[in-house]
Coordinates of C-alpha atoms in Angstrom, one line a residue:
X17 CA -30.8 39.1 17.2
X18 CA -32.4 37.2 14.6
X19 CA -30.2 38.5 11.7
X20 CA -27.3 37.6 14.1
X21 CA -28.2 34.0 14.4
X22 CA -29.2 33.8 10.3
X23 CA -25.2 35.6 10.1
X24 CA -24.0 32.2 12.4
X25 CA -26.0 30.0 10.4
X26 CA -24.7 31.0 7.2
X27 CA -21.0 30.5 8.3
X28 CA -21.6 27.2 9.2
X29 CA -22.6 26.2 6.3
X30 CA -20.2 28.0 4.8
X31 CA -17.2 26.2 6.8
X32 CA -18.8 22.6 6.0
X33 CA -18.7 23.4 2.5
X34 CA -15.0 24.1 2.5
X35 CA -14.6 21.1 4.5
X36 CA -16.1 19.0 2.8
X37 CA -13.8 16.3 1.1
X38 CA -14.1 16.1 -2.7
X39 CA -11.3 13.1 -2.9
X40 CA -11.7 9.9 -2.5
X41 CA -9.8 6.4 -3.1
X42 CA -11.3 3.1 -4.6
X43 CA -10.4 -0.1 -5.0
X44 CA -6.8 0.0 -2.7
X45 CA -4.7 -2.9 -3.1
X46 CA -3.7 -3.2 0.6
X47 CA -1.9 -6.2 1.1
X48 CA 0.9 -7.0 -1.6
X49 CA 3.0 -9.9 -2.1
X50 CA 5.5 -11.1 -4.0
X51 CA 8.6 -13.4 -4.3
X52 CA 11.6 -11.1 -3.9
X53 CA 12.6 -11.2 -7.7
X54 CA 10.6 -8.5 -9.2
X55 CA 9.1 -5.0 -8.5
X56 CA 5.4 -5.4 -6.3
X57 CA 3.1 -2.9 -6.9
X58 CA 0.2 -1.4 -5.0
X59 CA -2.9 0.3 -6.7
X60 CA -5.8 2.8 -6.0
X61 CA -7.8 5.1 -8.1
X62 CA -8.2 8.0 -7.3
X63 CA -12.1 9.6 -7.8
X64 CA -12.9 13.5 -8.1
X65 CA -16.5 13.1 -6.6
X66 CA -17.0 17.2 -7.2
X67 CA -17.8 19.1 -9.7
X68 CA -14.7 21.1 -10.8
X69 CA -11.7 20.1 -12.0
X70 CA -9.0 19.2 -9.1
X71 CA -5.1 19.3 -9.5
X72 CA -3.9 16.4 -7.2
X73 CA -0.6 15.5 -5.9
X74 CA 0.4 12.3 -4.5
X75 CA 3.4 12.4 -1.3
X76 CA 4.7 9.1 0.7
X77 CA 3.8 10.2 4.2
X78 CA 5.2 7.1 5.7
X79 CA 7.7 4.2 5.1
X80 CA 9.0 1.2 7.7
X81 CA 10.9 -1.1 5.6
X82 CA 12.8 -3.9 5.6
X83 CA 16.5 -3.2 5.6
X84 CA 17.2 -3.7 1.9
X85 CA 14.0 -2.3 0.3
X86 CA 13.2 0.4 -1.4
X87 CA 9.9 2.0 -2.0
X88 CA 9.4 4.4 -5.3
X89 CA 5.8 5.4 -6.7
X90 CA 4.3 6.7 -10.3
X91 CA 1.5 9.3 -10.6
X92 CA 0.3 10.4 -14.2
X93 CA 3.0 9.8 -16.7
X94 CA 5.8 9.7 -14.4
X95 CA 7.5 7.7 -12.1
X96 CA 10.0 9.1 -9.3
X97 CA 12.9 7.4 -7.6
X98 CA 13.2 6.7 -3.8
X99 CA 14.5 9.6 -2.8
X100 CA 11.6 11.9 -4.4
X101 CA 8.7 11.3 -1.9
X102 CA 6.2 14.2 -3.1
X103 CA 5.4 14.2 -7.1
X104 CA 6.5 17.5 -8.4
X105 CA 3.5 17.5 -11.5
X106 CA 0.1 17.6 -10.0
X107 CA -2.5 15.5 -11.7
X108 CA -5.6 17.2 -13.4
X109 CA -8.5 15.1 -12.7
X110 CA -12.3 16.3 -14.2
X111 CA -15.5 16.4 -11.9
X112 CA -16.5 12.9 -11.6
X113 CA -13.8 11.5 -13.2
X114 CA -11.3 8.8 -12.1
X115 CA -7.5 8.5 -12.2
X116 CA -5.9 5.3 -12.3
X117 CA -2.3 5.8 -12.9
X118 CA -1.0 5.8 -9.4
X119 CA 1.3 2.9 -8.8
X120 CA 3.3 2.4 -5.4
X121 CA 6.1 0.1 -6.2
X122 CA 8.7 -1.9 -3.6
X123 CA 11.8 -3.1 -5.3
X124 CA 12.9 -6.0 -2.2
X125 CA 15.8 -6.6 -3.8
X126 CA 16.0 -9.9 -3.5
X127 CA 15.4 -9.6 0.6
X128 CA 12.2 -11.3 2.4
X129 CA 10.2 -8.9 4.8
X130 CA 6.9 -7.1 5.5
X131 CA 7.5 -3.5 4.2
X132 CA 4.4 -0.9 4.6
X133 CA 4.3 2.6 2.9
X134 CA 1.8 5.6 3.7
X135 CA 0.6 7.5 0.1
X136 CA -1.3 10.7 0.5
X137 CA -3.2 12.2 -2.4
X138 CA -4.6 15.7 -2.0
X139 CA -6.0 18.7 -3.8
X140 CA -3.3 21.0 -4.3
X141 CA -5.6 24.0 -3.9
X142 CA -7.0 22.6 -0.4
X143 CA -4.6 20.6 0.9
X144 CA -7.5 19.6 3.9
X145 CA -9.0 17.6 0.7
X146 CA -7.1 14.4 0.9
X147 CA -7.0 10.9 0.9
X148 CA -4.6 8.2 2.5
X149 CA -3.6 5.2 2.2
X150 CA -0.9 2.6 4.0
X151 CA 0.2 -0.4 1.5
X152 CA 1.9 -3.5 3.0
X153 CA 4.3 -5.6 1.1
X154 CA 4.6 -9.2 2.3
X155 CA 7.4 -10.9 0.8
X156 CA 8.6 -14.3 1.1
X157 CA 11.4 -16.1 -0.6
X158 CA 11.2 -20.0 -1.5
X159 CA 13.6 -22.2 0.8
X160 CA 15.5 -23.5 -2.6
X161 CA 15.6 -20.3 -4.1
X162 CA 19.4 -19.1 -5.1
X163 CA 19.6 -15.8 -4.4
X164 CA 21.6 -13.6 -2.4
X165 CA 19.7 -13.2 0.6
X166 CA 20.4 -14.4 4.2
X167 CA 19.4 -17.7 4.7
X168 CA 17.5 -17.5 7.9
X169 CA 16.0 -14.2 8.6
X170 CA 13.8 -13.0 11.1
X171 CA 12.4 -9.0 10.0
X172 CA 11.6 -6.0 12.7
X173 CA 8.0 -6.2 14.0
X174 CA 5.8 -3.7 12.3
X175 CA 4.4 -1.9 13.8
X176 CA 7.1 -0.6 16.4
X177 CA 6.0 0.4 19.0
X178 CA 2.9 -2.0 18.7
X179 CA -0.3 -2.0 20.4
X180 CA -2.6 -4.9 20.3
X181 CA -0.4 -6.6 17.3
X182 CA 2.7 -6.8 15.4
X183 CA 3.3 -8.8 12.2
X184 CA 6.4 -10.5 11.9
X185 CA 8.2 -12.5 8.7
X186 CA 10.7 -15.0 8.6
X187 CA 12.5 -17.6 6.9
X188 CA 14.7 -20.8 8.3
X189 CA 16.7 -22.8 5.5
X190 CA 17.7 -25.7 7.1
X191 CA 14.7 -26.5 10.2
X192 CA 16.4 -28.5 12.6
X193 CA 13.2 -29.8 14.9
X194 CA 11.0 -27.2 16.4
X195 CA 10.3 -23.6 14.5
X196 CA 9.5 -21.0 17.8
X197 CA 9.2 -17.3 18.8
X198 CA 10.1 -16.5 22.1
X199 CA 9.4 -13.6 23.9
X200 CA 11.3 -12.1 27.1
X201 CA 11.2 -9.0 28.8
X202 CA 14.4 -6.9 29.0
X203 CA 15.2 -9.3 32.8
X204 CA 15.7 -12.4 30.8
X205 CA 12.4 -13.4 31.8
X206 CA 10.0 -15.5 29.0
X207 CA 6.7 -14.0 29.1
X208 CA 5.4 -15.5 25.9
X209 CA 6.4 -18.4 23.4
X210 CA 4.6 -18.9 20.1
X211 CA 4.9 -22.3 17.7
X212 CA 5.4 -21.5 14.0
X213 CA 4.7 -24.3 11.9
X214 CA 6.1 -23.7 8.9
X215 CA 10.1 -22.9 7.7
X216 CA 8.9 -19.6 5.9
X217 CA 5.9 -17.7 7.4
X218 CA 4.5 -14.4 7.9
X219 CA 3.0 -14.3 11.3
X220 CA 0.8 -11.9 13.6
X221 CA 1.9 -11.8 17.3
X222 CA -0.6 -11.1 19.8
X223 CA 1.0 -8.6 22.0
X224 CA -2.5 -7.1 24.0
X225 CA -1.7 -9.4 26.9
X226 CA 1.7 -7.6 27.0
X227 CA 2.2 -5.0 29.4
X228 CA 3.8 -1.6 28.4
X229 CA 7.5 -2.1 27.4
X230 CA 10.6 -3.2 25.7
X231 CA 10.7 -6.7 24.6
X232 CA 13.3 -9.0 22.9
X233 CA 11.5 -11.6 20.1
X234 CA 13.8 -14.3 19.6
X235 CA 13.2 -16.7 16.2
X236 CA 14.2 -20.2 17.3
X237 CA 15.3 -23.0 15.2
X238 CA 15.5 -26.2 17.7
X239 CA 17.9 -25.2 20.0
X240 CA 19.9 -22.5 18.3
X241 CA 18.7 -18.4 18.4
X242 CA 18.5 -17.2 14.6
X243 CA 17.9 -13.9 15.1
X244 CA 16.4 -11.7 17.9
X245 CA 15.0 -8.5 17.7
X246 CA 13.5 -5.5 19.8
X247 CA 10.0 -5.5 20.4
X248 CA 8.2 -1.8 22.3
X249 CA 5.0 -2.0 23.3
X250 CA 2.9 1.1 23.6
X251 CA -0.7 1.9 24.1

């Protein structure tokens, strides 16, 4: 009985070793903003805390974007277009080194919105050894700027469905009195209203007062509707 129990303990240990995550990620650049002009890029480096060398691939898990962006990262010496979401050429990285060469780029295209994008970076041996990491992209265009882009513009809530919060962006080129987001349940009925104080903002909406459900967010400039658009609340 006692051999069998020294047999159990030895597996354990065994199984936490295998387990055990060698990858880590330092130094994220989470929240990323920019001006709708130019590329935004998102950093992390990447850190083989063991002591072998690891071949690690990188793969966009995730995307909700503004309509108009376009998300495309570079790992190593290469960089891959939108449509390539997992790098094909694993990175070597030593024991206890660091890899810095990961960059997670949003091309808005001259369109304001909060984008957010999911990287994953894992072992390529033990695919259980990983790391992730979700980027936003907050970007906001200036009222005079000439560009192509819609004047006023209100972006999807993200996330969608929401739980406790969604984060909203908008713009309003010509303010005509009072800047407003009005919430109403699918009945027509407003169940909340929020002041925005400024003609280009990104905003967090409480929703954790909202019951389960489909809403309609309305941007409000004055007296005329900009934009409205569907809100589902989940927990």
């Amino acid at each position: 009985m006692k051999k069998f129990y020294s047999l159990i303990l030895l597996l354990s240990i065994g199984a936490t070793s295998i387990a055990q995550n060698n990858i880590i990620g330092v130094n994220p650049t989470i929240w990323n903003t920019g001006d709708g002009t130019t590329y935004v890029d998102a950093y992390v480096d990447i850190v083989n805390t063991g002591n072998t060398t690891i071949d690690v691939s990188v793969e966009r898990k995730t995307e909700t974007l503004t309509p108009g962006h376009e998300s495309n990262f570079c790992w190593g010496v290469q960089c891959y277009p939108p449509f390539i979401g997992l790098s094909p050429t694993p990175e070597p990285i030593a024991a206890g080194a660091t890899n810095s060469s990961f960059k997670g780029q949003l091309n808005p295209h001259g369109i304001p919105g909060l984008s957010r994008v999911t990287y994953c970076f894992f072992d390529q041996a033990n695919q259980q050894d990983s790391v992730c990491f979700e980027f936003f992209y907050d970007i906001t265009l200036g009222i005079n700027e000439n560009n192509n882009a819609v004047a006023n513009y209100l972006s999807t809530p993200s996330p969608n469905p929401a739980n406790s919060m969604a984060a909203f962006s908008y713009r309003i080129a010509n303010p005509k009195g009072e800047i407003k987001m009005v919430i109403t349940n699918l009945l027509g009925k407003k169940v909340q209203e929020v002041k925005l104080n400024a003609p280009v903002k990104n905003f967090i909406l409480n929703t954790s007062n909202l019951q389960q459900g489909i809403y309609l967010c309305s941007l409000v400039n004055g007296d005329q509707t900009v934009r409205t658009v569907k809100l589902t609340v989940n927990r």
